Coordinates of C-alpha atoms in Angstrom, one line a residue:
M1 CA -0.9 -5.6 -11.2
F2 CA -2.3 -6.1 -14.6
I3 CA -3.9 -9.6 -15.2
V4 CA -5.7 -10.7 -18.3
P5 CA -8.2 -13.4 -17.5
T6 CA -8.8 -16.0 -20.2
L7 CA -12.5 -16.7 -20.9
S8 CA -11.9 -20.4 -21.6
E9 CA -10.3 -21.2 -18.3
K10 CA -12.5 -22.8 -15.6
R11 CA -12.3 -20.7 -12.5
P12 CA -12.5 -22.3 -9.0
Q13 CA -15.8 -22.0 -7.1
R14 CA -16.0 -18.9 -5.0
K15 CA -18.5 -17.3 -2.7
R16 CA -20.7 -15.0 -4.8
V17 CA -20.4 -11.4 -3.7
P18 CA -23.9 -9.9 -3.2
P19 CA -24.8 -6.6 -4.8
C20 CA -24.8 -4.9 -1.4
Y21 CA -21.0 -5.2 -1.3
T22 CA -20.8 -2.7 -4.1
V23 CA -23.1 0.1 -3.4
G24 CA -25.9 1.5 -1.2
Y25 CA -25.8 -1.2 1.6
T26 CA -26.5 1.3 4.4
R27 CA -29.9 2.4 3.0
G28 CA -32.4 2.1 5.8
M29 CA -29.9 2.2 8.6
N30 CA -31.2 4.4 11.4
T31 CA -28.2 5.0 13.6
D32 CA -24.5 5.7 13.2
A33 CA -23.8 2.6 15.2
E34 CA -25.8 0.5 12.7
R35 CA -23.9 2.0 9.9
L36 CA -20.5 1.2 11.4
A37 CA -21.7 -2.3 12.2
V38 CA -22.7 -2.8 8.6
L39 CA -19.4 -1.4 7.4
K40 CA -17.5 -3.9 9.4
H41 CA -19.8 -6.8 8.5
R42 CA -19.6 -6.1 4.8
S43 CA -15.8 -5.6 4.9
Y44 CA -15.4 -9.0 6.6
E45 CA -17.8 -10.7 4.2
L46 CA -15.7 -9.3 1.3
L47 CA -12.5 -10.6 2.8
L48 CA -14.1 -14.0 3.3
A49 CA -15.5 -14.0 -0.2
N50 CA -12.0 -13.3 -1.6
R51 CA -10.3 -16.0 0.6
R52 CA -8.5 -18.8 -1.2
Y53 CA -6.8 -22.1 0.0
A54 CA -3.8 -23.8 -1.6
A55 CA -1.0 -26.0 -0.5
A56 CA -2.1 -26.0 3.1
H57 CA -2.1 -22.2 3.0
Q58 CA -4.8 -19.5 3.3
Y59 CA -4.6 -16.2 1.6
T60 CA -6.8 -13.4 0.2
V61 CA -7.0 -12.1 -3.4
P62 CA -7.4 -8.4 -3.9
S63 CA -10.2 -8.9 -6.4
P64 CA -11.6 -12.2 -7.6
D65 CA -11.7 -11.4 -11.3
T66 CA -9.0 -8.8 -11.9
Y67 CA -6.4 -9.8 -9.3
P68 CA -6.8 -13.5 -8.5
Y69 CA -3.4 -14.1 -6.9
Q70 CA -1.6 -13.1 -3.7
W71 CA 0.2 -9.8 -3.6
L72 CA 2.7 -8.7 -1.0
W73 CA 1.5 -5.4 0.3
D74 CA -2.1 -6.4 -0.4
S75 CA -1.7 -9.3 2.0
C76 CA -0.2 -6.9 4.6
F77 CA -3.3 -4.7 4.2
H78 CA -5.5 -7.8 4.5
A79 CA -3.8 -9.0 7.7
I80 CA -4.1 -5.6 9.3
V81 CA -7.8 -5.6 8.7
L82 CA -8.4 -9.2 9.5
A83 CA -6.7 -8.7 12.9
H84 CA -9.8 -6.7 13.9
F85 CA -12.0 -9.7 13.1
N86 CA -10.1 -12.9 13.5
V87 CA -6.5 -12.8 14.5
D88 CA -5.8 -16.4 13.5
D89 CA -6.8 -15.6 9.9
A90 CA -4.5 -12.6 10.0
K91 CA -1.6 -14.8 11.0
K92 CA -2.4 -17.3 8.3
E93 CA -2.3 -14.5 5.7
M94 CA 1.2 -13.7 6.9
R95 CA 2.4 -17.3 6.9
S96 CA 1.3 -17.9 3.3
L97 CA 3.1 -14.7 2.3
I98 CA 6.5 -15.6 3.8
S99 CA 6.3 -19.2 2.7
K100 CA 7.6 -18.1 -0.7
Q101 CA 10.5 -16.0 0.6
L102 CA 13.6 -16.4 -1.6
G103 CA 17.0 -17.4 -0.4
N104 CA 18.3 -13.9 -0.5
G105 CA 15.5 -12.7 1.8
M106 CA 13.3 -11.0 -0.8
I107 CA 9.6 -11.7 -0.7
P108 CA 8.1 -11.6 -4.3
H109 CA 5.3 -9.2 -5.0
M110 CA 3.2 -11.9 -6.5
I111 CA 2.5 -15.5 -5.6
Y112 CA 0.6 -17.8 -8.1
W113 CA -0.9 -20.4 -5.9
Q114 CA -3.5 -21.4 -8.5
R115 CA -3.3 -20.5 -12.2
T116 CA -6.8 -19.2 -12.5
A117 CA -6.0 -16.5 -15.2
A118 CA -3.4 -15.8 -17.8
I119 CA -0.5 -13.8 -16.4
D120 CA 0.4 -11.1 -18.9
I121 CA 3.9 -10.6 -17.6
D122 CA 6.5 -13.4 -17.5
W123 CA 8.6 -12.6 -14.4
G124 CA 11.0 -15.5 -15.1
R125 CA 9.8 -17.7 -12.2
P126 CA 7.2 -20.5 -12.3
D127 CA 5.2 -19.7 -9.1
T128 CA 6.2 -16.1 -8.1
S129 CA 7.4 -12.9 -9.6
S130 CA 11.0 -11.8 -9.4
I131 CA 10.5 -8.4 -7.9
T132 CA 9.1 -7.1 -4.5
Q133 CA 6.8 -4.5 -3.2
P134 CA 6.8 -1.8 -0.4
P135 CA 8.0 -3.5 2.9
L136 CA 4.9 -3.5 5.0
L137 CA 5.6 -6.9 6.6
S138 CA 6.7 -5.8 10.1
T139 CA 4.0 -3.2 10.2
A140 CA 1.4 -5.9 9.6
V141 CA 3.0 -8.3 12.0
R142 CA 3.0 -5.7 14.7
A143 CA -0.6 -4.9 14.1
I144 CA -1.5 -8.5 14.6
Y145 CA 0.6 -8.7 17.8
E146 CA -1.2 -5.6 19.2
K147 CA -4.5 -7.5 19.1
D148 CA -3.5 -10.6 21.1
G149 CA 0.0 -10.1 22.5
D150 CA 1.2 -13.4 21.1
K151 CA 5.0 -13.3 21.4
E152 CA 5.3 -16.8 19.9
F153 CA 3.9 -15.5 16.7
L154 CA 6.5 -12.7 16.7
K155 CA 9.2 -15.3 17.2
E156 CA 7.8 -17.4 14.4
M157 CA 7.8 -14.5 12.0
Y158 CA 11.0 -12.9 13.1
P159 CA 13.5 -14.9 10.9
A160 CA 11.5 -14.0 7.8
M161 CA 11.3 -10.3 8.8
Y162 CA 15.0 -10.3 9.6
H163 CA 16.1 -11.6 6.2
F164 CA 13.5 -9.4 4.4
Y165 CA 14.6 -6.1 5.8
N166 CA 18.3 -7.1 5.6
Y167 CA 17.8 -7.8 1.9
F168 CA 17.0 -4.2 1.3
L169 CA 19.9 -2.9 3.4
T170 CA 22.3 -5.1 1.6
E171 CA 20.9 -5.4 -2.0
R172 CA 19.0 -2.2 -2.5
D173 CA 21.6 0.3 -1.3
P174 CA 24.8 -0.6 -3.2
R175 CA 26.4 2.7 -2.6
G176 CA 25.7 2.7 1.2
N177 CA 23.9 6.1 1.0
H178 CA 21.0 4.7 3.2
L179 CA 18.2 5.0 0.6
M180 CA 16.5 2.0 -0.8
S181 CA 16.1 1.6 -4.6
I182 CA 13.5 -0.1 -6.7
I183 CA 14.3 -1.7 -10.1
N184 CA 10.8 -1.6 -11.6
P185 CA 7.8 0.7 -11.3
D186 CA 5.7 -2.2 -10.1
E187 CA 7.8 -2.5 -7.0
S188 CA 6.3 0.8 -5.8
G189 CA 2.8 -0.6 -5.9
E190 CA 1.9 2.3 -8.2
D191 CA 2.7 0.8 -11.5
N192 CA 1.7 3.7 -13.7
S193 CA 2.6 6.6 -11.5
P194 CA 4.0 9.7 -13.4
R195 CA 6.9 9.7 -11.0
F196 CA 8.4 7.0 -13.3
D197 CA 7.6 8.5 -16.7
H198 CA 11.0 10.1 -17.3
A199 CA 12.9 6.9 -16.2
M200 CA 10.6 4.9 -18.6
R201 CA 11.0 7.4 -21.4
L202 CA 7.3 8.2 -21.5
P203 CA 5.7 11.7 -22.0
P204 CA 3.3 13.0 -19.3
R205 CA 0.3 12.0 -21.5
H206 CA 0.4 8.5 -22.8
T207 CA -1.9 5.4 -23.1
L208 CA -2.1 2.4 -20.8
N209 CA -0.8 0.3 -23.7
E210 CA 2.2 2.5 -24.2
N211 CA 3.0 2.3 -20.5
F212 CA 2.6 -1.4 -20.4
A213 CA 4.9 -1.9 -23.4
K214 CA 7.6 0.1 -21.7
R215 CA 7.3 -1.9 -18.6
V216 CA 7.5 -5.2 -20.5
E217 CA 10.7 -3.9 -22.2
L218 CA 12.1 -3.1 -18.8
I219 CA 11.3 -6.6 -17.5
A220 CA 13.0 -8.1 -20.5
R221 CA 16.1 -6.1 -19.6
N222 CA 15.8 -7.2 -15.9
K223 CA 15.9 -10.8 -17.1
T224 CA 19.2 -10.2 -18.8
C225 CA 20.7 -9.4 -15.4
N226 CA 18.6 -12.1 -13.7
F227 CA 16.8 -9.5 -11.6
D228 CA 20.1 -8.9 -9.7
A229 CA 19.1 -5.6 -8.0
P230 CA 22.4 -3.8 -7.8
F231 CA 23.3 -4.5 -11.4
C232 CA 19.8 -4.0 -12.8
M233 CA 19.4 -0.6 -11.1
K234 CA 22.7 0.7 -12.5
Q235 CA 21.9 -0.5 -16.0
H236 CA 18.2 0.0 -16.5
F237 CA 16.1 1.6 -13.8
W238 CA 17.5 3.4 -10.7
I239 CA 14.8 5.0 -8.6
K240 CA 14.8 5.9 -4.9
D241 CA 11.1 6.4 -4.3
V242 CA 9.7 8.5 -1.4
P243 CA 6.8 6.2 -0.4
F244 CA 8.9 3.1 -0.6
N245 CA 11.5 4.6 1.7
A246 CA 9.0 6.1 4.1
I247 CA 7.3 2.7 4.4
F248 CA 10.7 1.1 5.0
V249 CA 11.4 3.6 7.8
Q250 CA 8.2 2.7 9.5
G251 CA 8.9 -0.9 8.9
L252 CA 12.3 -0.6 10.7
A253 CA 10.6 1.1 13.6
D254 CA 8.1 -1.7 13.9
L255 CA 10.8 -4.3 13.5
A256 CA 12.8 -2.7 16.3
H257 CA 9.8 -2.7 18.5
I258 CA 9.2 -6.4 17.7
A259 CA 12.8 -7.3 18.3
D260 CA 12.8 -5.5 21.7
T261 CA 9.5 -7.3 22.6
I262 CA 11.1 -10.8 22.1
D263 CA 14.3 -9.8 23.8
M264 CA 16.5 -9.3 20.7
K265 CA 17.9 -6.2 22.2
E266 CA 20.9 -5.8 20.0
D267 CA 18.9 -6.3 16.9
A268 CA 16.4 -3.7 18.1
L269 CA 19.2 -1.1 18.5
R270 CA 20.6 -2.0 15.1
Y271 CA 17.2 -1.5 13.4
E272 CA 16.7 1.8 15.2
A273 CA 20.1 2.9 14.0
R274 CA 19.3 1.9 10.4
R275 CA 16.0 3.8 10.7
T276 CA 17.8 6.9 11.8
E277 CA 20.2 6.6 8.9
V278 CA 17.4 6.2 6.3
M279 CA 15.5 9.1 7.7
G280 CA 18.6 11.3 7.7
A281 CA 19.3 10.4 4.1
M282 CA 15.8 11.1 3.0
R283 CA 16.0 14.6 4.6
D284 CA 19.5 15.2 3.1
R285 CA 18.8 14.1 -0.4
M286 CA 15.0 14.1 -1.0
F287 CA 13.8 17.1 1.0
K288 CA 13.7 20.4 -0.9
E289 CA 11.6 23.5 -0.2
G290 CA 9.3 21.7 2.3
L291 CA 8.6 18.6 0.1
F292 CA 10.1 15.2 -0.3
W293 CA 10.9 14.2 -3.9
T294 CA 11.6 10.8 -5.6
L295 CA 15.2 10.5 -7.0
E296 CA 16.4 9.1 -10.3
G297 CA 19.7 7.8 -11.5
P298 CA 23.2 7.5 -10.1
E299 CA 23.3 11.3 -9.4
Y300 CA 20.1 11.2 -7.4
E301 CA 18.4 13.8 -9.5
I302 CA 15.0 15.0 -8.2
V303 CA 11.9 13.9 -10.2
P304 CA 9.9 17.1 -10.2
V305 CA 6.5 15.5 -10.4
K306 CA 4.1 16.3 -7.6
T307 CA 2.1 13.2 -6.5
W308 CA 0.7 12.0 -3.2
A309 CA 4.3 10.8 -2.5
V310 CA 5.1 14.2 -1.0
F311 CA 2.7 13.2 1.9
S312 CA 4.0 9.7 2.5
P313 CA 6.7 10.8 5.1
L314 CA 3.8 11.6 7.4
F315 CA 3.3 7.9 7.7
A316 CA 6.7 7.4 9.3
R317 CA 6.8 10.7 11.2
I318 CA 9.8 11.9 9.3
L319 CA 8.7 15.6 9.2
T320 CA 8.7 17.9 12.2
D321 CA 5.4 19.0 13.6
E322 CA 5.8 22.5 12.0
E323 CA 6.7 20.9 8.6
A324 CA 3.8 18.6 8.8
S325 CA 1.3 21.3 9.5
R326 CA 2.6 23.5 6.7
L327 CA 2.5 20.5 4.3
V328 CA -1.1 19.7 5.1
N329 CA -2.4 23.3 5.1
D330 CA -0.6 24.5 2.0
T331 CA -0.6 21.4 -0.2
L332 CA -2.8 18.5 1.0
L333 CA -5.9 20.7 1.6
N334 CA -5.2 22.8 -1.5
E335 CA -8.2 22.2 -3.7
S336 CA -6.3 23.4 -6.8
E337 CA -3.8 20.6 -6.2
F338 CA -4.7 17.5 -4.1
W339 CA -8.0 18.0 -2.2
A340 CA -11.0 17.0 -4.2
P341 CA -14.7 16.4 -3.4
W342 CA -14.2 12.7 -3.1
G343 CA -10.8 12.5 -1.5
V344 CA -7.2 13.0 -2.1
R345 CA -5.9 13.0 -5.7
T346 CA -2.9 10.8 -6.2
V347 CA -1.4 13.4 -8.6
S348 CA -1.6 17.2 -8.3
K349 CA -4.2 18.7 -10.5
T350 CA -1.5 21.1 -11.7
E351 CA 0.6 18.4 -13.2
P352 CA 0.4 17.8 -17.0
S353 CA 0.1 14.1 -16.3
Y354 CA -3.0 14.5 -14.1
D355 CA -5.8 12.2 -15.3
P356 CA -8.8 11.7 -13.0
K357 CA -9.4 8.3 -14.6
G358 CA -5.8 7.3 -15.2
F359 CA -4.3 4.3 -13.3
W360 CA -2.4 5.9 -10.4
R361 CA -2.4 9.2 -12.3
G362 CA -5.1 11.1 -10.4
P363 CA -7.9 8.9 -8.9
V364 CA -8.5 8.3 -5.3
W365 CA -7.2 5.1 -3.7
F366 CA -8.1 3.7 -0.3
A367 CA -4.5 2.7 0.5
V368 CA -3.4 6.3 0.0
H369 CA -6.1 7.5 2.3
W370 CA -5.0 4.9 4.9
F371 CA -1.4 6.0 4.8
L372 CA -2.4 9.6 5.1
Y373 CA -4.9 9.0 7.9
R374 CA -2.3 7.1 10.0
G375 CA 0.2 9.9 9.5
L376 CA -2.2 12.7 10.3
V377 CA -3.3 11.1 13.5
E378 CA 0.4 10.6 14.5
Y379 CA 0.8 14.4 14.2
G380 CA -2.4 15.2 16.0
L381 CA -3.9 16.6 12.9
F382 CA -7.3 15.1 13.6
E383 CA -9.5 17.4 11.6
P384 CA -8.0 16.5 8.1
A385 CA -7.7 12.9 9.3
E386 CA -11.4 12.7 10.1
K387 CA -12.2 14.3 6.7
I388 CA -10.3 11.6 4.9
R389 CA -11.8 8.9 7.0
N390 CA -15.4 10.2 6.5
I391 CA -14.9 10.6 2.7
S392 CA -13.6 7.0 2.6
L393 CA -16.7 5.8 4.4
R394 CA -18.9 7.7 2.0
L395 CA -17.1 6.2 -1.0
I396 CA -17.9 2.7 0.2
E397 CA -21.5 3.5 1.1
E398 CA -22.3 5.3 -2.1
R399 CA -20.0 3.7 -4.6
G400 CA -18.8 0.4 -3.2
F401 CA -15.6 -1.7 -2.9
F402 CA -13.9 -0.6 -6.1
E403 CA -10.2 -0.2 -6.9
Q404 CA -10.1 3.6 -7.5
F405 CA -12.5 6.6 -7.8
H406 CA -12.8 9.7 -9.9
P407 CA -11.8 12.5 -7.5
E408 CA -14.2 15.0 -8.9
T409 CA -17.3 12.9 -9.3
G410 CA -16.8 9.8 -7.2
E411 CA -17.3 7.5 -10.2
A412 CA -16.1 4.0 -9.3
L413 CA -13.2 2.8 -11.5
G414 CA -11.2 -0.3 -11.9
A415 CA -11.6 -3.7 -10.2
R416 CA -14.8 -4.6 -8.4
N417 CA -14.9 -6.3 -5.0
F418 CA -11.5 -4.8 -4.3
T419 CA -10.3 -5.3 -0.8
W420 CA -8.5 -2.0 -0.1
G421 CA -11.8 -0.4 0.9
T422 CA -11.7 -2.6 4.0
L423 CA -8.9 -0.4 5.3
V424 CA -11.6 2.0 6.3
V425 CA -12.4 -0.4 9.2
D426 CA -8.8 0.0 10.5
M427 CA -9.2 3.8 10.3
F428 CA -12.2 3.7 12.6
E429 CA -10.6 1.1 14.9
R430 CA -7.6 3.3 15.3
A431 CA -9.7 6.3 16.0
T432 CA -11.8 4.7 18.7
G433 CA -10.1 1.7 20.1
A434 CA -11.7 -1.7 20.3
S435 CA -14.0 -0.9 23.1
A436 CA -15.0 2.7 22.4
R437 CA -17.5 3.7 19.7
S438 CA -18.6 7.2 20.5
G439 CA -15.9 9.0 18.6
A440 CA -16.5 6.9 15.5
E441 CA -20.2 7.4 15.6
A442 CA -19.7 11.2 15.8
A443 CA -17.4 11.0 12.8
V444 CA -20.1 9.1 10.8
S445 CA -22.6 11.8 11.8
S446 CA -20.2 14.4 10.4
S447 CA -19.9 12.5 7.1
S448 CA -23.7 12.2 6.9
S449 CA -24.1 16.0 7.1
R450 CA -21.9 16.6 4.1

């Protein structure tokens, strides 16, 4: 997601984000209910401040200065949160996203509605990138539907979802082994994750510039094969990533539910069958000694780098209850590995690549917390789920809406006015329901006592 703004370019007018969006906005709040109300208010205000309009479409940028375009999974996050405030805005976010769907069904990971900054990577297309991102589309659409029960919206979105998920099944699994491949680290949403170091021929410790140079080289090779996924993965970068496949599994479950809701019964059965196949393949090929591992190359070799990816199958309920409990107790809550004073490290502290300030190489990210929270709640592991939710709230209150955070000190890192922090609203809404607040207020009290 690297963007290099040019100082000479005139930016469009945007709503100024007050300082209270960044830190300390709950000072003086007397009750837990007030704190939650302010959290929701400031989250919505940030989403409004980051809203943009172009070509009859409405979308939200992740950060006005650092990421001034539309991103695939970011828009899905935005829609999920917006549905708690204004369901029509959530629908508009999805409509703008699918409007740039390619003929083969792929949805690009970036859309350049307005050229407000220099794009440091040439993806070979004038108005979008040529790669995709984790398939959260149906998960976001289902979240919107659950707020207003609008079946017409599901029918409107269904063709795009059908072609999007079919694209992965046909183009990203050329061997028919039921695992989806990515052709570039950026498709994972975790551009610099050490899971990709070996495939990119990088050592565990390297600079941002070295990583960027390797990714640019890969993109140049992708261009030679016209970003044709089956060919590109065989020639240049063949990764079957755990979070990507876990998100795909959940996406198929949500798409099956949507298809059933609009009386596409045969499609629903087909999606459920594909979901079962992908889950089975993940367990057969990725699951070793209680952990899921990303795979590399045509021989599906395990990438032995321990990152938050080992927890991502919780999101799609791929683990058994016993496996989930063991994973959480032995690994997630292990302070020498992932559990830190300010949240969950994205890379185990025991890894040579661990860097508490490195991009996707150790810091805390709100999206990771959101995936973990949803998964833990699904397994009834409420205590660690509440810990993650409460730490997330503290980060916003004491540090602000930033891109990532130092797991040991809580230092805010990366882009300012970054929208992923608004996912904390969804955590509280899922915990309490739209009409109940007592549980959320108790959780805030718990976070206050830390």
